[in-house]
Amino acid sequence: MVETRRDKVFLLVYMLIKLALTILVATAKVERAFSAMHIAKNRLRNRMGDQWMNDNLVAYIEKDVFADVENEDIIDMFQKMKTRRC
């Protein structure tokens, strides 16, 4: 459709096809997020705050992105941080 430029003529049909193809991916990602949240909340028994849980869930859900980060880089980042105790 794009190669023949019919996506400009049949704009609504093109948008419907695009929505139908992306809804499966979007739904799977949301289900994965809720599944991860269910696992984390059961294990920690609701002891964590919202921001900390959000940070942990992002790291858990996006494992493939964080797999490329080396452990030494993370250790160096934490060593360079200032302590929070007064």
Coordinates of C-alpha atoms in Angstrom, one line a residue:
M1 CA 0.0 0.0 0.0
V2 CA 2.8 2.4 0.8
E3 CA 4.8 1.5 -2.3
T4 CA 1.8 2.4 -4.5
R5 CA 1.0 5.5 -2.4
R6 CA -2.5 4.2 -1.7
D7 CA -2.0 4.9 1.9
K8 CA -2.7 8.6 1.1
V9 CA -5.9 7.8 -0.8
F10 CA -7.3 5.3 1.7
L11 CA -6.0 6.9 4.9
L12 CA -8.6 5.3 7.2
V13 CA -8.0 1.8 5.8
Y14 CA -4.2 2.3 6.2
M15 CA -4.6 3.5 9.8
L16 CA -6.9 0.5 10.6
I17 CA -4.4 -2.0 9.1
K18 CA -1.6 -0.3 11.1
L19 CA -3.6 -0.4 14.3
A20 CA -4.5 -4.1 13.8
L21 CA -0.8 -5.0 13.3
T22 CA 0.5 -3.0 16.3
I23 CA -2.3 -3.9 18.8
L24 CA -0.9 -7.4 19.3
V25 CA 2.6 -6.2 20.2
A26 CA 1.2 -3.4 22.5
T27 CA -1.1 -5.8 24.3
A28 CA 1.7 -8.4 24.9
K29 CA 3.9 -5.7 26.4
V30 CA 1.2 -4.5 28.8
E31 CA 0.4 -8.1 29.9
R32 CA 4.1 -8.7 30.5
A33 CA 4.3 -5.5 32.6
F34 CA 1.3 -6.6 34.8
S35 CA 2.7 -10.1 35.1
A36 CA 6.0 -8.7 36.3
M37 CA 4.2 -6.4 38.7
H38 CA 2.2 -9.3 40.1
I39 CA 5.4 -11.3 40.7
A40 CA 7.2 -8.4 42.4
K41 CA 4.3 -7.3 44.6
N42 CA 3.7 -10.9 45.8
R43 CA 7.3 -11.5 46.7
L44 CA 7.9 -8.2 48.5
R45 CA 4.4 -8.1 50.1
N46 CA 3.7 -4.5 49.2
R47 CA 6.6 -3.2 51.2
M48 CA 8.1 -1.1 48.4
G49 CA 7.2 2.4 47.3
D50 CA 5.8 3.3 43.9
Q51 CA 8.9 4.9 42.5
W52 CA 11.2 2.1 43.6
M53 CA 8.8 -0.5 42.2
N54 CA 8.5 1.4 38.9
D55 CA 12.3 1.5 38.6
N56 CA 12.7 -2.2 39.3
L57 CA 9.9 -3.2 36.9
V58 CA 11.4 -1.2 34.1
A59 CA 14.7 -3.0 34.5
Y60 CA 12.8 -6.4 34.7
I61 CA 10.6 -5.8 31.7
E62 CA 13.3 -4.3 29.5
K63 CA 15.8 -7.1 30.3
D64 CA 17.2 -7.2 26.7
V65 CA 18.2 -3.5 26.9
F66 CA 19.9 -3.9 30.3
A67 CA 21.6 -7.0 29.3
D68 CA 24.0 -4.9 27.2
V69 CA 25.2 -2.9 30.2
E70 CA 28.3 -4.2 31.8
N71 CA 28.4 -4.9 35.6
E72 CA 31.6 -2.8 35.9
D73 CA 29.8 0.2 34.5
I74 CA 27.1 -0.1 37.1
I75 CA 29.6 -0.5 39.9
D76 CA 31.6 2.5 38.7
M77 CA 28.4 4.6 38.6
F78 CA 27.4 3.7 42.2
Q79 CA 31.0 4.3 43.4
K80 CA 30.9 7.8 41.9
M81 CA 27.6 8.7 43.6
K82 CA 27.7 10.8 46.8
T83 CA 26.6 9.2 50.0
R84 CA 23.2 10.4 51.3
R85 CA 24.0 10.2 55.0
C86 CA 24.7 13.6 56.7

